[in-house]
PDB file of N, CA and C in Angstrom:
ATOM      1  N   MET T1325      -5.023  13.554   3.525  1.00  0.00           N
ATOM      2  CA  MET T1325      -4.338  12.508   2.807  1.00  0.00           C
ATOM      3  C   MET T1325      -4.022  11.381   3.787  1.00  0.00           C
ATOM      4  N   ARG T1326      -4.410  10.162   3.404  1.00  0.00           N
ATOM      5  CA  ARG T1326      -4.046   8.991   4.205  1.00  0.00           C
ATOM      6  C   ARG T1326      -2.986   8.220   3.429  1.00  0.00           C
ATOM      7  N   PHE T1327      -1.933   7.826   4.132  1.00  0.00           N
ATOM      8  CA  PHE T1327      -0.758   7.227   3.530  1.00  0.00           C
ATOM      9  C   PHE T1327      -0.525   5.863   4.177  1.00  0.00           C
ATOM     10  N   TYR T1328      -0.773   4.792   3.428  1.00  0.00           N
ATOM     11  CA  TYR T1328      -0.606   3.426   3.927  1.00  0.00           C
ATOM     12  C   TYR T1328       0.803   2.962   3.576  1.00  0.00           C
ATOM     13  N   SER T1329       1.543   2.528   4.588  1.00  0.00           N
ATOM     14  CA  SER T1329       2.946   2.205   4.373  1.00  0.00           C
ATOM     15  C   SER T1329       3.441   1.197   5.394  1.00  0.00           C
ATOM     16  N   LEU T1330       4.719   0.922   5.287  1.00  0.00           N
ATOM     17  CA  LEU T1330       5.460   0.174   6.301  1.00  0.00           C
ATOM     18  C   LEU T1330       6.627   1.054   6.739  1.00  0.00           C
ATOM     19  N   LYS T1331       6.908   1.062   8.018  1.00  0.00           N
ATOM     20  CA  LYS T1331       8.021   1.861   8.517  1.00  0.00           C
ATOM     21  C   LYS T1331       9.347   1.422   7.910  1.00  0.00           C
ATOM     22  N   SER T1332       9.468   0.152   7.568  1.00  0.00           N
ATOM     23  CA  SER T1332      10.721  -0.387   7.044  1.00  0.00           C
ATOM     24  C   SER T1332      10.859  -0.261   5.530  1.00  0.00           C
ATOM     25  N   CYS T1333       9.869   0.314   4.853  1.00  0.00           N
ATOM     26  CA  CYS T1333       9.871   0.419   3.391  1.00  0.00           C
ATOM     27  C   CYS T1333      10.627   1.677   2.953  1.00  0.00           C
ATOM     28  N   ASP T1334      11.698   1.498   2.190  1.00  0.00           N
ATOM     29  CA  ASP T1334      12.496   2.634   1.729  1.00  0.00           C
ATOM     30  C   ASP T1334      11.700   3.584   0.842  1.00  0.00           C
ATOM     31  N   THR T1335      10.877   3.033  -0.040  1.00  0.00           N
ATOM     32  CA  THR T1335      10.065   3.866  -0.928  1.00  0.00           C
ATOM     33  C   THR T1335       9.085   4.706  -0.116  1.00  0.00           C
ATOM     34  N   CYS T1336       8.492   4.115   0.893  1.00  0.00           N
ATOM     35  CA  CYS T1336       7.555   4.848   1.749  1.00  0.00           C
ATOM     36  C   CYS T1336       8.258   5.974   2.494  1.00  0.00           C
ATOM     37  N   ARG T1337       9.436   5.709   2.991  1.00  0.00           N
ATOM     38  CA  ARG T1337      10.190   6.747   3.702  1.00  0.00           C
ATOM     39  C   ARG T1337      10.535   7.904   2.766  1.00  0.00           C
ATOM     40  N   LYS T1338      10.932   7.568   1.525  1.00  0.00           N
ATOM     41  CA  LYS T1338      11.247   8.604   0.548  1.00  0.00           C
ATOM     42  C   LYS T1338       9.999   9.429   0.235  1.00  0.00           C
ATOM     43  N   ALA T1339       8.878   8.762   0.047  1.00  0.00           N
ATOM     44  CA  ALA T1339       7.623   9.460  -0.260  1.00  0.00           C
ATOM     45  C   ALA T1339       7.232  10.386   0.888  1.00  0.00           C
ATOM     46  N   LEU T1340       7.345   9.911   2.121  1.00  0.00           N
ATOM     47  CA  LEU T1340       6.989  10.745   3.274  1.00  0.00           C
ATOM     48  C   LEU T1340       7.898  11.967   3.379  1.00  0.00           C
ATOM     49  N   LYS T1341       9.151  11.799   3.027  1.00  0.00           N
ATOM     50  CA  LYS T1341      10.067  12.938   3.025  1.00  0.00           C
ATOM     51  C   LYS T1341       9.610  13.971   1.995  1.00  0.00           C
ATOM     52  N   ASP T1342       9.190  13.496   0.808  1.00  0.00           N
ATOM     53  CA  ASP T1342       8.706  14.393  -0.237  1.00  0.00           C
ATOM     54  C   ASP T1342       7.382  15.051   0.147  1.00  0.00           C
ATOM     55  N   LEU T1343       6.621  14.415   1.027  1.00  0.00           N
ATOM     56  CA  LEU T1343       5.311  14.926   1.444  1.00  0.00           C
ATOM     57  C   LEU T1343       5.364  15.734   2.739  1.00  0.00           C
ATOM     58  N   ALA T1344       6.549  16.147   3.150  1.00  0.00           N
ATOM     59  CA  ALA T1344       6.717  16.840   4.430  1.00  0.00           C
ATOM     60  C   ALA T1344       5.841  18.088   4.541  1.00  0.00           C
ATOM     61  N   ASP T1345       5.542  18.745   3.429  1.00  0.00           N
ATOM     62  CA  ASP T1345       4.736  19.971   3.464  1.00  0.00           C
ATOM     63  C   ASP T1345       3.238  19.712   3.370  1.00  0.00           C
ATOM     64  N   HIS T1346       2.833  18.458   3.333  1.00  0.00           N
ATOM     65  CA  HIS T1346       1.419  18.097   3.204  1.00  0.00           C
ATOM     66  C   HIS T1346       0.882  17.578   4.537  1.00  0.00           C
ATOM     67  N   ASP T1347      -0.428  17.648   4.680  1.00  0.00           N
ATOM     68  CA  ASP T1347      -1.103  17.104   5.861  1.00  0.00           C
ATOM     69  C   ASP T1347      -1.334  15.612   5.603  1.00  0.00           C
ATOM     70  N   VAL T1348      -0.500  14.771   6.214  1.00  0.00           N
ATOM     71  CA  VAL T1348      -0.512  13.339   5.941  1.00  0.00           C
ATOM     72  C   VAL T1348      -0.820  12.563   7.221  1.00  0.00           C
ATOM     73  N   THR T1349      -1.780  11.651   7.126  1.00  0.00           N
ATOM     74  CA  THR T1349      -2.045  10.701   8.206  1.00  0.00           C
ATOM     75  C   THR T1349      -1.402   9.383   7.785  1.00  0.00           C
ATOM     76  N   VAL T1350      -0.374   8.976   8.508  1.00  0.00           N
ATOM     77  CA  VAL T1350       0.362   7.763   8.166  1.00  0.00           C
ATOM     78  C   VAL T1350      -0.261   6.570   8.874  1.00  0.00           C
ATOM     79  N   ILE T1351      -0.524   5.527   8.089  1.00  0.00           N
ATOM     80  CA  ILE T1351      -1.080   4.285   8.621  1.00  0.00           C
ATOM     81  C   ILE T1351      -0.091   3.174   8.300  1.00  0.00           C
ATOM     82  N   ASP T1352       0.523   2.628   9.331  1.00  0.00           N
ATOM     83  CA  ASP T1352       1.444   1.512   9.153  1.00  0.00           C
ATOM     84  C   ASP T1352       0.616   0.237   9.056  1.00  0.00           C
ATOM     85  N   VAL T1353       0.696  -0.436   7.921  1.00  0.00           N
ATOM     86  CA  VAL T1353      -0.174  -1.595   7.701  1.00  0.00           C
ATOM     87  C   VAL T1353       0.146  -2.747   8.644  1.00  0.00           C
ATOM     88  N   ARG T1354       1.360  -2.810   9.128  1.00  0.00           N
ATOM     89  CA  ARG T1354       1.716  -3.889  10.058  1.00  0.00           C
ATOM     90  C   ARG T1354       1.196  -3.600  11.455  1.00  0.00           C
ATOM     91  N   SER T1355       1.455  -2.404  11.966  1.00  0.00           N
ATOM     92  CA  SER T1355       1.065  -2.115  13.347  1.00  0.00           C
ATOM     93  C   SER T1355      -0.356  -1.560  13.483  1.00  0.00           C
ATOM     94  N   ASP T1356      -0.803  -0.767  12.512  1.00  0.00           N
ATOM     95  CA  ASP T1356      -2.137  -0.169  12.589  1.00  0.00           C
ATOM     96  C   ASP T1356      -3.205  -1.004  11.891  1.00  0.00           C
ATOM     97  N   GLY T1357      -2.799  -1.781  10.907  1.00  0.00           N
ATOM     98  CA  GLY T1357      -3.754  -2.576  10.139  1.00  0.00           C
ATOM     99  C   GLY T1357      -4.496  -1.736   9.112  1.00  0.00           C
ATOM    100  N   VAL T1358      -5.338  -2.404   8.340  1.00  0.00           N
ATOM    101  CA  VAL T1358      -6.148  -1.756   7.305  1.00  0.00           C
ATOM    102  C   VAL T1358      -7.586  -2.194   7.538  1.00  0.00           C
ATOM    103  N   SER T1359      -8.495  -1.243   7.578  1.00  0.00           N
ATOM    104  CA  SER T1359      -9.900  -1.583   7.809  1.00  0.00           C
ATOM    105  C   SER T1359     -10.463  -2.373   6.628  1.00  0.00           C
ATOM    106  N   ASP T1360     -11.520  -3.119   6.884  1.00  0.00           N
ATOM    107  CA  ASP T1360     -12.169  -3.889   5.814  1.00  0.00           C
ATOM    108  C   ASP T1360     -12.644  -2.973   4.698  1.00  0.00           C
ATOM    109  N   THR T1361     -13.167  -1.819   5.047  1.00  0.00           N
ATOM    110  CA  THR T1361     -13.667  -0.861   4.061  1.00  0.00           C
ATOM    111  C   THR T1361     -12.533  -0.342   3.185  1.00  0.00           C
ATOM    112  N   ASP T1362     -11.418   0.026   3.801  1.00  0.00           N
ATOM    113  CA  ASP T1362     -10.274   0.528   3.032  1.00  0.00           C
ATOM    114  C   ASP T1362      -9.659  -0.576   2.178  1.00  0.00           C
ATOM    115  N   ARG T1363      -9.584  -1.767   2.729  1.00  0.00           N
ATOM    116  CA  ARG T1363      -9.040  -2.895   1.966  1.00  0.00           C
ATOM    117  C   ARG T1363      -9.897  -3.155   0.720  1.00  0.00           C
ATOM    118  N   ALA T1364     -11.210  -3.126   0.886  1.00  0.00           N
ATOM    119  CA  ALA T1364     -12.123  -3.333  -0.244  1.00  0.00           C
ATOM    120  C   ALA T1364     -11.959  -2.226  -1.285  1.00  0.00           C
ATOM    121  N   ALA T1365     -11.773  -0.984  -0.821  1.00  0.00           N
ATOM    122  CA  ALA T1365     -11.583   0.134  -1.745  1.00  0.00           C
ATOM    123  C   ALA T1365     -10.274  -0.004  -2.519  1.00  0.00           C
ATOM    124  N   MET T1366      -9.222  -0.477  -1.850  1.00  0.00           N
ATOM    125  CA  MET T1366      -7.943  -0.689  -2.524  1.00  0.00           C
ATOM    126  C   MET T1366      -8.064  -1.762  -3.598  1.00  0.00           C
ATOM    127  N   VAL T1367      -8.713  -2.860  -3.252  1.00  0.00           N
ATOM    128  CA  VAL T1367      -8.890  -3.950  -4.214  1.00  0.00           C
ATOM    129  C   VAL T1367      -9.741  -3.469  -5.389  1.00  0.00           C
ATOM    130  N   ALA T1368     -10.766  -2.674  -5.104  1.00  0.00           N
ATOM    131  CA  ALA T1368     -11.607  -2.141  -6.181  1.00  0.00           C
ATOM    132  C   ALA T1368     -10.803  -1.210  -7.089  1.00  0.00           C
ATOM    133  N   ALA T1369      -9.905  -0.431  -6.506  1.00  0.00           N
ATOM    134  CA  ALA T1369      -9.117   0.527  -7.282  1.00  0.00           C
ATOM    135  C   ALA T1369      -7.993  -0.130  -8.080  1.00  0.00           C
ATOM    136  N   PHE T1370      -7.344  -1.150  -7.495  1.00  0.00           N
ATOM    137  CA  PHE T1370      -6.136  -1.701  -8.106  1.00  0.00           C
ATOM    138  C   PHE T1370      -6.246  -3.152  -8.556  1.00  0.00           C
ATOM    139  N   GLY T1371      -7.291  -3.845  -8.123  1.00  0.00           N
ATOM    140  CA  GLY T1371      -7.445  -5.257  -8.493  1.00  0.00           C
ATOM    141  C   GLY T1371      -6.299  -6.098  -7.965  1.00  0.00           C
ATOM    142  N   ASP T1372      -5.844  -7.040  -8.775  1.00  0.00           N
ATOM    143  CA  ASP T1372      -4.744  -7.929  -8.381  1.00  0.00           C
ATOM    144  C   ASP T1372      -3.426  -7.180  -8.182  1.00  0.00           C
ATOM    145  N   LYS T1373      -3.304  -5.992  -8.774  1.00  0.00           N
ATOM    146  CA  LYS T1373      -2.067  -5.220  -8.660  1.00  0.00           C
ATOM    147  C   LYS T1373      -1.841  -4.663  -7.262  1.00  0.00           C
ATOM    148  N   VAL T1374      -2.818  -4.811  -6.378  1.00  0.00           N
ATOM    149  CA  VAL T1374      -2.663  -4.371  -4.994  1.00  0.00           C
ATOM    150  C   VAL T1374      -1.661  -5.258  -4.250  1.00  0.00           C
ATOM    151  N   ILE T1375      -1.414  -6.451  -4.786  1.00  0.00           N
ATOM    152  CA  ILE T1375      -0.510  -7.421  -4.149  1.00  0.00           C
ATOM    153  C   ILE T1375       0.903  -7.282  -4.711  1.00  0.00           C
ATOM    154  N   ASN T1376       1.877  -7.211  -3.831  1.00  0.00           N
ATOM    155  CA  ASN T1376       3.284  -7.160  -4.222  1.00  0.00           C
ATOM    156  C   ASN T1376       3.806  -8.592  -4.362  1.00  0.00           C
ATOM    157  N   THR T1377       3.851  -9.060  -5.594  1.00  0.00           N
ATOM    158  CA  THR T1377       4.266 -10.447  -5.842  1.00  0.00           C
ATOM    159  C   THR T1377       5.784 -10.609  -5.849  1.00  0.00           C
ATOM    160  N   ARG T1378       6.524  -9.534  -5.571  1.00  0.00           N
ATOM    161  CA  ARG T1378       7.986  -9.638  -5.485  1.00  0.00           C
ATOM    162  C   ARG T1378       8.470  -9.649  -4.036  1.00  0.00           C
ATOM    163  N   SER T1379       7.544  -9.617  -3.091  1.00  0.00           N
ATOM    164  CA  SER T1379       7.925  -9.527  -1.680  1.00  0.00           C
ATOM    165  C   SER T1379       8.340 -10.884  -1.109  1.00  0.00           C
ATOM    166  N   THR T1380       9.079 -10.830  -0.015  1.00  0.00           N
ATOM    167  CA  THR T1380       9.475 -12.064   0.662  1.00  0.00           C
ATOM    168  C   THR T1380       8.261 -12.763   1.254  1.00  0.00           C
ATOM    169  N   THR T1381       7.264 -11.993   1.658  1.00  0.00           N
ATOM    170  CA  THR T1381       6.034 -12.600   2.185  1.00  0.00           C
ATOM    171  C   THR T1381       5.363 -13.427   1.095  1.00  0.00           C
ATOM    172  N   TRP T1382       5.260 -12.887  -0.110  1.00  0.00           N
ATOM    173  CA  TRP T1382       4.645 -13.600  -1.236  1.00  0.00           C
ATOM    174  C   TRP T1382       5.417 -14.892  -1.535  1.00  0.00           C
ATOM    175  N   ARG T1383       6.731 -14.809  -1.546  1.00  0.00           N
ATOM    176  CA  ARG T1383       7.542 -15.999  -1.855  1.00  0.00           C
ATOM    177  C   ARG T1383       7.371 -17.085  -0.808  1.00  0.00           C
ATOM    178  N   GLY T1384       6.989 -16.705   0.407  1.00  0.00           N
ATOM    179  CA  GLY T1384       6.796 -17.675   1.471  1.00  0.00           C
ATOM    180  C   GLY T1384       5.423 -18.332   1.483  1.00  0.00           C
ATOM    181  N   LEU T1385       4.518 -17.863   0.635  1.00  0.00           N
ATOM    182  CA  LEU T1385       3.165 -18.428   0.606  1.00  0.00           C
ATOM    183  C   LEU T1385       3.111 -19.710  -0.210  1.00  0.00           C
ATOM    184  N   SER T1386       2.195 -20.573   0.152  1.00  0.00           N
ATOM    185  CA  SER T1386       1.963 -21.794  -0.630  1.00  0.00           C
ATOM    186  C   SER T1386       1.182 -21.427  -1.892  1.00  0.00           C
ATOM    187  N   GLU T1387       1.143 -22.337  -2.836  1.00  0.00           N
ATOM    188  CA  GLU T1387       0.373 -22.104  -4.063  1.00  0.00           C
ATOM    189  C   GLU T1387      -1.109 -21.903  -3.745  1.00  0.00           C
ATOM    190  N   ALA T1388      -1.614 -22.637  -2.766  1.00  0.00           N
ATOM    191  CA  ALA T1388      -3.023 -22.502  -2.381  1.00  0.00           C
ATOM    192  C   ALA T1388      -3.294 -21.107  -1.825  1.00  0.00           C
ATOM    193  N   GLU T1389      -2.372 -20.590  -1.009  1.00  0.00           N
ATOM    194  CA  GLU T1389      -2.540 -19.246  -0.455  1.00  0.00           C
ATOM    195  C   GLU T1389      -2.461 -18.192  -1.552  1.00  0.00           C
ATOM    196  N   ARG T1390      -1.538 -18.367  -2.494  1.00  0.00           N
ATOM    197  CA  ARG T1390      -1.392 -17.413  -3.585  1.00  0.00           C
ATOM    198  C   ARG T1390      -2.637 -17.351  -4.464  1.00  0.00           C
ATOM    199  N   ALA T1391      -3.391 -18.426  -4.493  1.00  0.00           N
ATOM    200  CA  ALA T1391      -4.594 -18.488  -5.322  1.00  0.00           C
ATOM    201  C   ALA T1391      -5.786 -17.743  -4.700  1.00  0.00           C
ATOM    202  N   CYS T1392      -5.669 -17.327  -3.458  1.00  0.00           N
ATOM    203  CA  CYS T1392      -6.760 -16.602  -2.788  1.00  0.00           C
ATOM    204  C   CYS T1392      -6.962 -15.242  -3.441  1.00  0.00           C
ATOM    205  N   ASP T1393      -8.156 -14.679  -3.237  1.00  0.00           N
ATOM    206  CA  ASP T1393      -8.424 -13.349  -3.778  1.00  0.00           C
ATOM    207  C   ASP T1393      -7.618 -12.311  -3.003  1.00  0.00           C
ATOM    208  N   PRO T1394      -7.340 -11.163  -3.634  1.00  0.00           N
ATOM    209  CA  PRO T1394      -6.485 -10.146  -3.005  1.00  0.00           C
ATOM    210  C   PRO T1394      -6.974  -9.665  -1.641  1.00  0.00           C
ATOM    211  N   ALA T1395      -8.277  -9.505  -1.468  1.00  0.00           N
ATOM    212  CA  ALA T1395      -8.789  -9.020  -0.173  1.00  0.00           C
ATOM    213  C   ALA T1395      -8.477 -10.010   0.941  1.00  0.00           C
ATOM    214  N   THR T1396      -8.618 -11.295   0.656  1.00  0.00           N
ATOM    215  CA  THR T1396      -8.314 -12.333   1.644  1.00  0.00           C
ATOM    216  C   THR T1396      -6.830 -12.342   1.970  1.00  0.00           C
ATOM    217  N   LEU T1397      -5.996 -12.229   0.935  1.00  0.00           N
ATOM    218  CA  LEU T1397      -4.552 -12.201   1.155  1.00  0.00           C
ATOM    219  C   LEU T1397      -4.141 -11.006   2.005  1.00  0.00           C
ATOM    220  N   LEU T1398      -4.684  -9.823   1.694  1.00  0.00           N
ATOM    221  CA  LEU T1398      -4.328  -8.626   2.465  1.00  0.00           C
ATOM    222  C   LEU T1398      -4.844  -8.684   3.891  1.00  0.00           C
ATOM    223  N   SER T1399      -5.969  -9.345   4.076  1.00  0.00           N
ATOM    224  CA  SER T1399      -6.502  -9.495   5.425  1.00  0.00           C
ATOM    225  C   SER T1399      -5.570 -10.343   6.277  1.00  0.00           C
ATOM    226  N   ALA T1400      -5.065 -11.417   5.691  1.00  0.00           N
ATOM    227  CA  ALA T1400      -4.180 -12.327   6.420  1.00  0.00           C
ATOM    228  C   ALA T1400      -2.741 -11.821   6.476  1.00  0.00           C
ATOM    229  N   HIS T1401      -2.311 -11.130   5.426  1.00  0.00           N
ATOM    230  CA  HIS T1401      -0.917 -10.671   5.313  1.00  0.00           C
ATOM    231  C   HIS T1401      -0.898  -9.222   4.814  1.00  0.00           C
ATOM    232  N   PRO T1402      -1.144  -8.236   5.676  1.00  0.00           N
ATOM    233  CA  PRO T1402      -1.208  -6.842   5.221  1.00  0.00           C
ATOM    234  C   PRO T1402       0.084  -6.338   4.581  1.00  0.00           C
ATOM    235  N   THR T1403       1.213  -6.949   4.898  1.00  0.00           N
ATOM    236  CA  THR T1403       2.476  -6.499   4.320  1.00  0.00           C
ATOM    237  C   THR T1403       2.611  -6.894   2.849  1.00  0.00           C
ATOM    238  N   LEU T1404       1.674  -7.674   2.330  1.00  0.00           N
ATOM    239  CA  LEU T1404       1.675  -8.013   0.906  1.00  0.00           C
ATOM    240  C   LEU T1404       1.250  -6.838   0.033  1.00  0.00           C
ATOM    241  N   MET T1405       0.708  -5.801   0.644  1.00  0.00           N
ATOM    242  CA  MET T1405       0.238  -4.650  -0.115  1.00  0.00           C
ATOM    243  C   MET T1405       1.399  -3.958  -0.818  1.00  0.00           C
ATOM    244  N   LYS T1406       1.213  -3.668  -2.097  1.00  0.00           N
ATOM    245  CA  LYS T1406       2.203  -2.890  -2.831  1.00  0.00           C
ATOM    246  C   LYS T1406       2.128  -1.465  -2.304  1.00  0.00           C
ATOM    247  N   ARG T1407       3.257  -0.905  -1.902  1.00  0.00           N
ATOM    248  CA  ARG T1407       3.276   0.354  -1.175  1.00  0.00           C
ATOM    249  C   ARG T1407       4.019   1.438  -1.938  1.00  0.00           C
ATOM    250  N   PRO T1408       3.757   2.677  -1.532  1.00  0.00           N
ATOM    251  CA  PRO T1408       2.700   3.131  -0.649  1.00  0.00           C
ATOM    252  C   PRO T1408       1.353   3.193  -1.371  1.00  0.00           C
ATOM    253  N   VAL T1409       0.302   3.211  -0.585  1.00  0.00           N
ATOM    254  CA  VAL T1409      -1.042   3.472  -1.100  1.00  0.00           C
ATOM    255  C   VAL T1409      -1.495   4.774  -0.456  1.00  0.00           C
ATOM    256  N   ILE T1410      -1.965   5.683  -1.290  1.00  0.00           N
ATOM    257  CA  ILE T1410      -2.358   7.010  -0.828  1.00  0.00           C
ATOM    258  C   ILE T1410      -3.820   7.241  -1.195  1.00  0.00           C
ATOM    259  N   GLU T1411      -4.579   7.720  -0.220  1.00  0.00           N
ATOM    260  CA  GLU T1411      -5.986   8.050  -0.460  1.00  0.00           C
ATOM    261  C   GLU T1411      -6.185   9.530  -0.181  1.00  0.00           C
ATOM    262  N   ILE T1412      -6.761  10.230  -1.171  1.00  0.00           N
ATOM    263  CA  ILE T1412      -7.074  11.645  -1.025  1.00  0.00           C
ATOM    264  C   ILE T1412      -8.503  11.857  -1.517  1.00  0.00           C
ATOM    265  N   LYS T1413      -9.395  12.197  -0.598  1.00  0.00           N
ATOM    266  CA  LYS T1413     -10.788  12.497  -0.942  1.00  0.00           C
ATOM    267  C   LYS T1413     -11.419  11.426  -1.822  1.00  0.00           C
ATOM    268  N   GLY T1414     -11.196  10.179  -1.483  1.00  0.00           N
ATOM    269  CA  GLY T1414     -11.810   9.072  -2.206  1.00  0.00           C
ATOM    270  C   GLY T1414     -11.049   8.600  -3.419  1.00  0.00           C
ATOM    271  N   ALA T1415     -10.001   9.295  -3.823  1.00  0.00           N
ATOM    272  CA  ALA T1415      -9.161   8.865  -4.945  1.00  0.00           C
ATOM    273  C   ALA T1415      -7.977   8.071  -4.388  1.00  0.00           C
ATOM    274  N   TRP T1416      -7.680   6.935  -5.017  1.00  0.00           N
ATOM    275  CA  TRP T1416      -6.623   6.054  -4.538  1.00  0.00           C
ATOM    276  C   TRP T1416      -5.451   6.043  -5.518  1.00  0.00           C
ATOM    277  N   TYR T1417      -4.236   6.066  -4.965  1.00  0.00           N
ATOM    278  CA  TYR T1417      -3.010   6.038  -5.755  1.00  0.00           C
ATOM    279  C   TYR T1417      -2.089   4.992  -5.164  1.00  0.00           C
ATOM    280  N   GLN T1418      -1.314   4.353  -6.028  1.00  0.00           N
ATOM    281  CA  GLN T1418      -0.420   3.288  -5.562  1.00  0.00           C
ATOM    282  C   GLN T1418       0.975   3.515  -6.112  1.00  0.00           C
ATOM    283  N   GLY T1419       1.966   3.312  -5.247  1.00  0.00           N
ATOM    284  CA  GLY T1419       3.353   3.480  -5.643  1.00  0.00           C
ATOM    285  C   GLY T1419       3.781   4.938  -5.569  1.00  0.00           C
ATOM    286  N   TRP T1420       5.065   5.160  -5.686  1.00  0.00           N
ATOM    287  CA  TRP T1420       5.605   6.513  -5.658  1.00  0.00           C
ATOM    288  C   TRP T1420       6.232   6.787  -7.018  1.00  0.00           C
ATOM    289  N   THR T1421       5.363   6.877  -8.010  1.00  0.00           N
ATOM    290  CA  THR T1421       5.765   7.058  -9.398  1.00  0.00           C
ATOM    291  C   THR T1421       5.598   8.513  -9.810  1.00  0.00           C
ATOM    292  N   PRO T1422       6.180   8.910 -10.929  1.00  0.00           N
ATOM    293  CA  PRO T1422       5.940  10.271 -11.412  1.00  0.00           C
ATOM    294  C   PRO T1422       4.450  10.588 -11.609  1.00  0.00           C
ATOM    295  N   ALA T1423       3.685   9.605 -12.046  1.00  0.00           N
ATOM    296  CA  ALA T1423       2.245   9.810 -12.241  1.00  0.00           C
ATOM    297  C   ALA T1423       1.546  10.083 -10.898  1.00  0.00           C
ATOM    298  N   THR T1424       1.925   9.339  -9.875  1.00  0.00           N
ATOM    299  CA  THR T1424       1.326   9.540  -8.546  1.00  0.00           C
ATOM    300  C   THR T1424       1.718  10.920  -8.014  1.00  0.00           C
ATOM    301  N   LYS T1425       2.981  11.271  -8.150  1.00  0.00           N
ATOM    302  CA  LYS T1425       3.455  12.567  -7.675  1.00  0.00           C
ATOM    303  C   LYS T1425       2.706  13.698  -8.361  1.00  0.00           C
ATOM    304  N   ALA T1426       2.526  13.602  -9.673  1.00  0.00           N
ATOM    305  CA  ALA T1426       1.815  14.643 -10.415  1.00  0.00           C
ATOM    306  C   ALA T1426       0.350  14.731  -9.980  1.00  0.00           C
ATOM    307  N   ALA T1427      -0.269  13.575  -9.752  1.00  0.00           N
ATOM    308  CA  ALA T1427      -1.685  13.550  -9.378  1.00  0.00           C
ATOM    309  C   ALA T1427      -1.937  14.192  -8.016  1.00  0.00           C
ATOM    310  N   ILE T1428      -0.967  14.062  -7.102  1.00  0.00           N
ATOM    311  CA  ILE T1428      -1.176  14.633  -5.764  1.00  0.00           C
ATOM    312  C   ILE T1428      -0.455  15.953  -5.565  1.00  0.00           C
ATOM    313  N   GLY T1429       0.201  16.429  -6.616  1.00  0.00           N
ATOM    314  CA  GLY T1429       0.819  17.761  -6.564  1.00  0.00           C
ATOM    315  C   GLY T1429       2.150  17.832  -5.873  1.00  0.00           C
ATOM    316  N   VAL T1430       2.989  16.838  -6.082  1.00  0.00           N
ATOM    317  CA  VAL T1430       4.341  16.851  -5.490  1.00  0.00           C
ATOM    318  C   VAL T1430       5.361  17.026  -6.590  1.00  0.00           C
TER     319      VAL T1430
END
């Protein structure tokens, strides 16, 4: 299981606590970054919903920047990613919702 998060994200910390019994590789999007391949897979899985439009980073962007495609935005501003994003054997999940928990067996 690969877990894309931010160390400062409360939801991510809660999810990691719930996943303590699982084999999790944590990837901090700010310090570790996201590969082009993984970024493309996230955009393919979630489309525009991959972007957190309620974040302070989003509010700081110009209208021209906001109009960019999600892959370009995530490349320039990885913290715009709606978190957490979890990848298990090619299946992608976003957020720490009851549906995500059920899908990964938590």
